[in-house]
Tab-separated table of C-alpha atoms in Angstrom:
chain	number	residue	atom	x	y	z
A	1	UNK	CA	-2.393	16.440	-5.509
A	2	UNK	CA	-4.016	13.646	-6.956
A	3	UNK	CA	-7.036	12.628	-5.260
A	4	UNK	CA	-8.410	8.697	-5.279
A	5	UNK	CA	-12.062	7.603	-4.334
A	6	UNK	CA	-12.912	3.912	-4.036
A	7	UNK	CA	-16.254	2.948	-4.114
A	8	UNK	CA	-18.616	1.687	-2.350
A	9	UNK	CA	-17.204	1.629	1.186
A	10	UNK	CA	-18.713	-1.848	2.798
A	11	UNK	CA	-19.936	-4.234	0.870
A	12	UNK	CA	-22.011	-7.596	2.323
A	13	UNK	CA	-23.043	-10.275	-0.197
A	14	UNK	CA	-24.186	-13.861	-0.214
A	15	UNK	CA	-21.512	-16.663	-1.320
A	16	UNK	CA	-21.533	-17.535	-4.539
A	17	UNK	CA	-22.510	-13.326	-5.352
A	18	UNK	CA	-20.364	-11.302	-8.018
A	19	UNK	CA	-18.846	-8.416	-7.223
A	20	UNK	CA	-17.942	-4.973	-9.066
A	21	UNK	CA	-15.396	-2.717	-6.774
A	22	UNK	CA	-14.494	1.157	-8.513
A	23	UNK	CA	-11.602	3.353	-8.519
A	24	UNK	CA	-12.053	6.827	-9.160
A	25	UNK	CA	-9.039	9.186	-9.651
A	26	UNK	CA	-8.616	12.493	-10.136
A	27	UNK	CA	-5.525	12.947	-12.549
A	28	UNK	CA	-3.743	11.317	-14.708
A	29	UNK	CA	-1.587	8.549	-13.469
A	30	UNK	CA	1.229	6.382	-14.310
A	31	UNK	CA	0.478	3.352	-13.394
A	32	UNK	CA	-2.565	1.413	-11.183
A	33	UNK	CA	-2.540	-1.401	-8.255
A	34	UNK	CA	-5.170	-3.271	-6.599
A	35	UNK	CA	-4.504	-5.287	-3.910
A	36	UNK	CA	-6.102	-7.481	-0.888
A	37	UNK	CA	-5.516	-6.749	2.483
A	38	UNK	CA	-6.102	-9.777	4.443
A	39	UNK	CA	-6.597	-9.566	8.477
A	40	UNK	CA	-2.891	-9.792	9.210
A	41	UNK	CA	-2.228	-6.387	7.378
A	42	UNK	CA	-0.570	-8.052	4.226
A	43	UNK	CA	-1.219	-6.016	1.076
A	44	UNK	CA	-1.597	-9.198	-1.212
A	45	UNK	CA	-0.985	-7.956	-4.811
A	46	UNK	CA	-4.073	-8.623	-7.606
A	47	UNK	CA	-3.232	-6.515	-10.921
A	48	UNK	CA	-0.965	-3.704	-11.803
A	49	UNK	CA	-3.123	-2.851	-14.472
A	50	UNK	CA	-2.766	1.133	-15.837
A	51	UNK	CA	-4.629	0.355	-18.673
A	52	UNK	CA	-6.550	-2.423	-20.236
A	53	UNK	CA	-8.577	-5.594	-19.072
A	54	UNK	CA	-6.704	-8.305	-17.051
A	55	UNK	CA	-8.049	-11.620	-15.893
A	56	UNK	CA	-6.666	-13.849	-13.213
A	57	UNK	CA	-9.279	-16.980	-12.236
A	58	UNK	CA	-12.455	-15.270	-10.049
A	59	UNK	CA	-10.818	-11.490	-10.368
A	60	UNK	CA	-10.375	-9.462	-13.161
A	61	UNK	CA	-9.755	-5.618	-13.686
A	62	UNK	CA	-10.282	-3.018	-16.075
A	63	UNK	CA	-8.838	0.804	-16.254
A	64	UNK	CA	-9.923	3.286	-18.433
A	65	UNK	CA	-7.668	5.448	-17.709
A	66	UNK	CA	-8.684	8.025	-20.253
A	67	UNK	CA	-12.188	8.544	-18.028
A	68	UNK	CA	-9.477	8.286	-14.857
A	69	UNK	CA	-11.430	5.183	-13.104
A	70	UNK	CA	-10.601	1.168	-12.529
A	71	UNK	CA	-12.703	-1.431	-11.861
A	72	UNK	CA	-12.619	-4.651	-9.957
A	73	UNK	CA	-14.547	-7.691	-10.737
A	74	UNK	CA	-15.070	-10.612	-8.480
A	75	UNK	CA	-16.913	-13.460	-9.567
A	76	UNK	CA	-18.982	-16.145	-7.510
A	77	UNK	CA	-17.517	-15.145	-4.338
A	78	UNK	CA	-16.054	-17.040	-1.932
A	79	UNK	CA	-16.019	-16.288	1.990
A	80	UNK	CA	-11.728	-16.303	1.520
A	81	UNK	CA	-12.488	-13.458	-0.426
A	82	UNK	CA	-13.609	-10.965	2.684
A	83	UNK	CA	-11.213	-8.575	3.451
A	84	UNK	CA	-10.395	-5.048	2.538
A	85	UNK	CA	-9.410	-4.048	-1.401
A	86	UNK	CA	-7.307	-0.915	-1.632
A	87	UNK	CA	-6.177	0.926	-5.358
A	88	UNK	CA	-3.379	2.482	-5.569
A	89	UNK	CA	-2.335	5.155	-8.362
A	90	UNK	CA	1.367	6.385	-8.975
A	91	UNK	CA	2.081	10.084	-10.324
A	92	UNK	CA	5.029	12.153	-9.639
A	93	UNK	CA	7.041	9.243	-7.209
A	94	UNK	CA	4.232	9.286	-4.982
A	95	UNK	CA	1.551	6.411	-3.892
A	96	UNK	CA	-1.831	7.429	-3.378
A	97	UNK	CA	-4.220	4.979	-1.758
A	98	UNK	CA	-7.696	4.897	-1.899
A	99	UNK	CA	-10.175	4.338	1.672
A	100	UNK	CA	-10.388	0.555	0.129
A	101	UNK	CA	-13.993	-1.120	-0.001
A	102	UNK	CA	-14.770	-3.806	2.709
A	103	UNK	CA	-15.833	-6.735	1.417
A	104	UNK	CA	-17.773	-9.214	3.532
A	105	UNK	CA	-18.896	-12.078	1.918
A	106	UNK	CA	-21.837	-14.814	4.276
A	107	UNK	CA	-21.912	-18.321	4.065
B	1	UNK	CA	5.500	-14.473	-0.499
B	2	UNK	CA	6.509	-11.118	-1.584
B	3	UNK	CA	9.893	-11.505	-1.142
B	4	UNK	CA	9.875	-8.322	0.958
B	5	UNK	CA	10.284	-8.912	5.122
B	6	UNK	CA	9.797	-6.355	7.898
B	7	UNK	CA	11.350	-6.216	11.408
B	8	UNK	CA	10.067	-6.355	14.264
B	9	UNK	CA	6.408	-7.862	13.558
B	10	UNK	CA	5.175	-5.637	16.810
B	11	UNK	CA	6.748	-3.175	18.784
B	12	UNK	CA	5.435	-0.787	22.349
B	13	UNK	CA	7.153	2.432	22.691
B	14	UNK	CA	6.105	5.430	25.055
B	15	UNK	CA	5.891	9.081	23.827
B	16	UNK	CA	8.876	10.740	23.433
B	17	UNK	CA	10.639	7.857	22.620
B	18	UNK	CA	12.354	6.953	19.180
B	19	UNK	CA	11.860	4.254	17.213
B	20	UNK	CA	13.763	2.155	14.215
B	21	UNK	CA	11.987	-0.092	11.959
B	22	UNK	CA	13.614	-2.518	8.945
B	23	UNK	CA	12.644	-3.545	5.914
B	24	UNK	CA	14.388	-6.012	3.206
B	25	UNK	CA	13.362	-5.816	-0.039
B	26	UNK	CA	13.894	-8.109	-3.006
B	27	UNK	CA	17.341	-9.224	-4.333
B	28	UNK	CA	17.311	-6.380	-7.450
B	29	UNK	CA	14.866	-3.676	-6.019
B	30	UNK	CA	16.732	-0.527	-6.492
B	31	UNK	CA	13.118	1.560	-4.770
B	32	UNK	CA	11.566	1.547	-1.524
B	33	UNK	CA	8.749	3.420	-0.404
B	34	UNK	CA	7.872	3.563	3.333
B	35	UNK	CA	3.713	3.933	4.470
B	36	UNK	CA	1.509	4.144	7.631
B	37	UNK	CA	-2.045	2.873	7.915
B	38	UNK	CA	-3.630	4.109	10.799
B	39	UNK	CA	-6.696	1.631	11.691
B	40	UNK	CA	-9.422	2.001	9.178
B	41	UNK	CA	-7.563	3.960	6.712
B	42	UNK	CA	-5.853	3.390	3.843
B	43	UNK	CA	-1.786	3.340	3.868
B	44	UNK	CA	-0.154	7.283	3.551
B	45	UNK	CA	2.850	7.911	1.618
B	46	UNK	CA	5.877	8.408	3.974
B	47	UNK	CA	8.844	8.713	1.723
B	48	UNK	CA	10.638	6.756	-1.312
B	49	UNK	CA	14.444	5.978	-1.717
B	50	UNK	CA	16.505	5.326	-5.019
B	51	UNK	CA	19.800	4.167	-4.536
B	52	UNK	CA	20.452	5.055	-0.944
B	53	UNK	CA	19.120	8.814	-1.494
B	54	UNK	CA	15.422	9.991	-0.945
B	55	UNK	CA	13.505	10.825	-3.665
B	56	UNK	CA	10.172	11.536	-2.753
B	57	UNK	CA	8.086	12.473	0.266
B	58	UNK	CA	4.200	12.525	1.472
B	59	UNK	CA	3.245	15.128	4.162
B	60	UNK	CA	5.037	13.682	6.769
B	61	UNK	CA	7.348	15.888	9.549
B	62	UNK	CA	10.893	15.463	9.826
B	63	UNK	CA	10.987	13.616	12.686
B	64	UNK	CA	10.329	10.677	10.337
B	65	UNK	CA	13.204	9.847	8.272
B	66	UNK	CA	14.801	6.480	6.687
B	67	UNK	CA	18.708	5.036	5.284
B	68	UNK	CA	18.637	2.703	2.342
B	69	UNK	CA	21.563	0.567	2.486
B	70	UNK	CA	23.594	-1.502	-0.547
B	71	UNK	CA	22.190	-4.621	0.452
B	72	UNK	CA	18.555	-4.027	-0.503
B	73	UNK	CA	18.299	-3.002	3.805
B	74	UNK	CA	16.194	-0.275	4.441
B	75	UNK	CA	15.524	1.383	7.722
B	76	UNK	CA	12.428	4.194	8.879
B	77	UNK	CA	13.146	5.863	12.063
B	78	UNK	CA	10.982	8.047	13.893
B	79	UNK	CA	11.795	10.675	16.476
B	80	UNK	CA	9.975	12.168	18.974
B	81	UNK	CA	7.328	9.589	19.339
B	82	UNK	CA	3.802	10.419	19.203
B	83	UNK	CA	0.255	8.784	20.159
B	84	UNK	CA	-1.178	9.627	16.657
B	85	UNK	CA	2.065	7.666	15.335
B	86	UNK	CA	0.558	4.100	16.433
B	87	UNK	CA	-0.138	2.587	13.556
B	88	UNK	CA	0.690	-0.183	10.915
B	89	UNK	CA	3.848	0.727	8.941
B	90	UNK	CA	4.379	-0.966	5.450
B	91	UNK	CA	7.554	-1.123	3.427
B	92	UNK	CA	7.302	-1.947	-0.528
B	93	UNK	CA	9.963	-2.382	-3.031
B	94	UNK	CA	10.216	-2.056	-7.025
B	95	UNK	CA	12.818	-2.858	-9.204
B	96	UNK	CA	13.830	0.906	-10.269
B	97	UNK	CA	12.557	4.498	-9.898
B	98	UNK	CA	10.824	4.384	-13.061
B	99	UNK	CA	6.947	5.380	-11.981
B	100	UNK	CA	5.339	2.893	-13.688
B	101	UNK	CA	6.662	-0.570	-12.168
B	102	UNK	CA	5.102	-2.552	-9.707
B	103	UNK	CA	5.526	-2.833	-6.213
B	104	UNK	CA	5.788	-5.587	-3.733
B	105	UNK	CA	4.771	-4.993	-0.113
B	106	UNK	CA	6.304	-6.441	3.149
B	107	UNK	CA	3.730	-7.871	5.645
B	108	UNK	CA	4.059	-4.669	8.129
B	109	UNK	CA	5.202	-3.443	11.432
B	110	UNK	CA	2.327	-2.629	13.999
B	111	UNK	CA	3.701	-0.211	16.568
B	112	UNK	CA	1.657	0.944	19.695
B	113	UNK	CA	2.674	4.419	21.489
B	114	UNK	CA	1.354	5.098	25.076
């Protein structure tokens, strides 16, 4: 089955730091999710994004999915933005997660 | 608020035991998809349901198996319980079975097994 590989695992960077998160998967897919998972468990959705550049404030995404890999941008970081990101790629009715990268951000 | 609500928020159960967890989705959402996230991992594919029937499953036993209802209700049961089955369990819901939309997660279900 299709195999995805988030890089890096942990993460630690100043406030105010940007950010590139990546998605690496093995197949081709139908479609892509990132999301933040903030310390209650909730998978807080950020782009649905199976191809193309999006942009929403701080965060923005882009998939290539011809060279099967996503990124995740976040800009000047804030400490709200800590947490765990998780992709998620859809082929053949099934959900594969990534490990997710843990982001810690300092004051 | 992704429309989507889970019930209970916790739940203890011994081994052996069985367990039933709920899930609404989103007026509309014809497809949910049931996951568990053990601690530090990232959530595994349970199963998916289209229009009450199941239409998709991860490597999961038998002893875990789920009802869609009309209402946009959706229930996971599990059997037999098991230590390794403590986790977080996550419902999400989509508008149809097409593979391509977007899903909507619930805020989860942590159970404990002892």
């Amino acid at each position: 089955g299709i195999q995805v590989e988030q890089s890096p695992p942990d993460l630690i960077l100043q406030e105010g730091a940007n950010s590139t998160l990546r998605c690496n998967f093995s197949d081709s897919v139908n479609n892509l999710q990132w999301f933040h998972q903030n310390p209650w468990g909730q998978l807080i959705n950020l782009f649905y994004i199976p191809s193309g550049t999006k942009q929403n404030g701080r965060l923005s995404a882009t998939t290539v999915a011809t060279e099967r890999y996503s990124l995740l941008y976040i800009s000047s970081s804030q400490t709200t933005d800590s947490g765990v990101y998780f992709c998620a790629a859809n082929r053949d009715d099934k959900i594969i997660f990534g490990k997710g990268t843990r982001l810690h951000i300092l004051p | 608020e992704t429309g989507v609500t889970q019930s209970p928020t916790h739940l203890i159960k011994t081994r052996g035991q069985q367990v039933t967890l709920r899930c609404s989705s989103q007026s509309g959402h014809n497809t949910v998809s049931w996951y568990q996230q053990a601690l530090g991992q990232g959530p595994q594919f349970i199963f998916q349901y289209y229009r009450e029937e199941e239409n998709g499953r991860g490597n999961f036993p038998p002893r875990f198996s789920g009802l869609q209802f009309p209402n946009y209700s959706s229930e996971l049961n599990v059997n037999a319980l098991e230590l390794d089955d403590s986790a977080l369990y996550l419902c999400a819901s989509r508008p149809g079975v097409t593979r391509s939309n977007e899903q909507f997660f619930g805020p989860g279900t942590r159970l404990t097994v002892l």
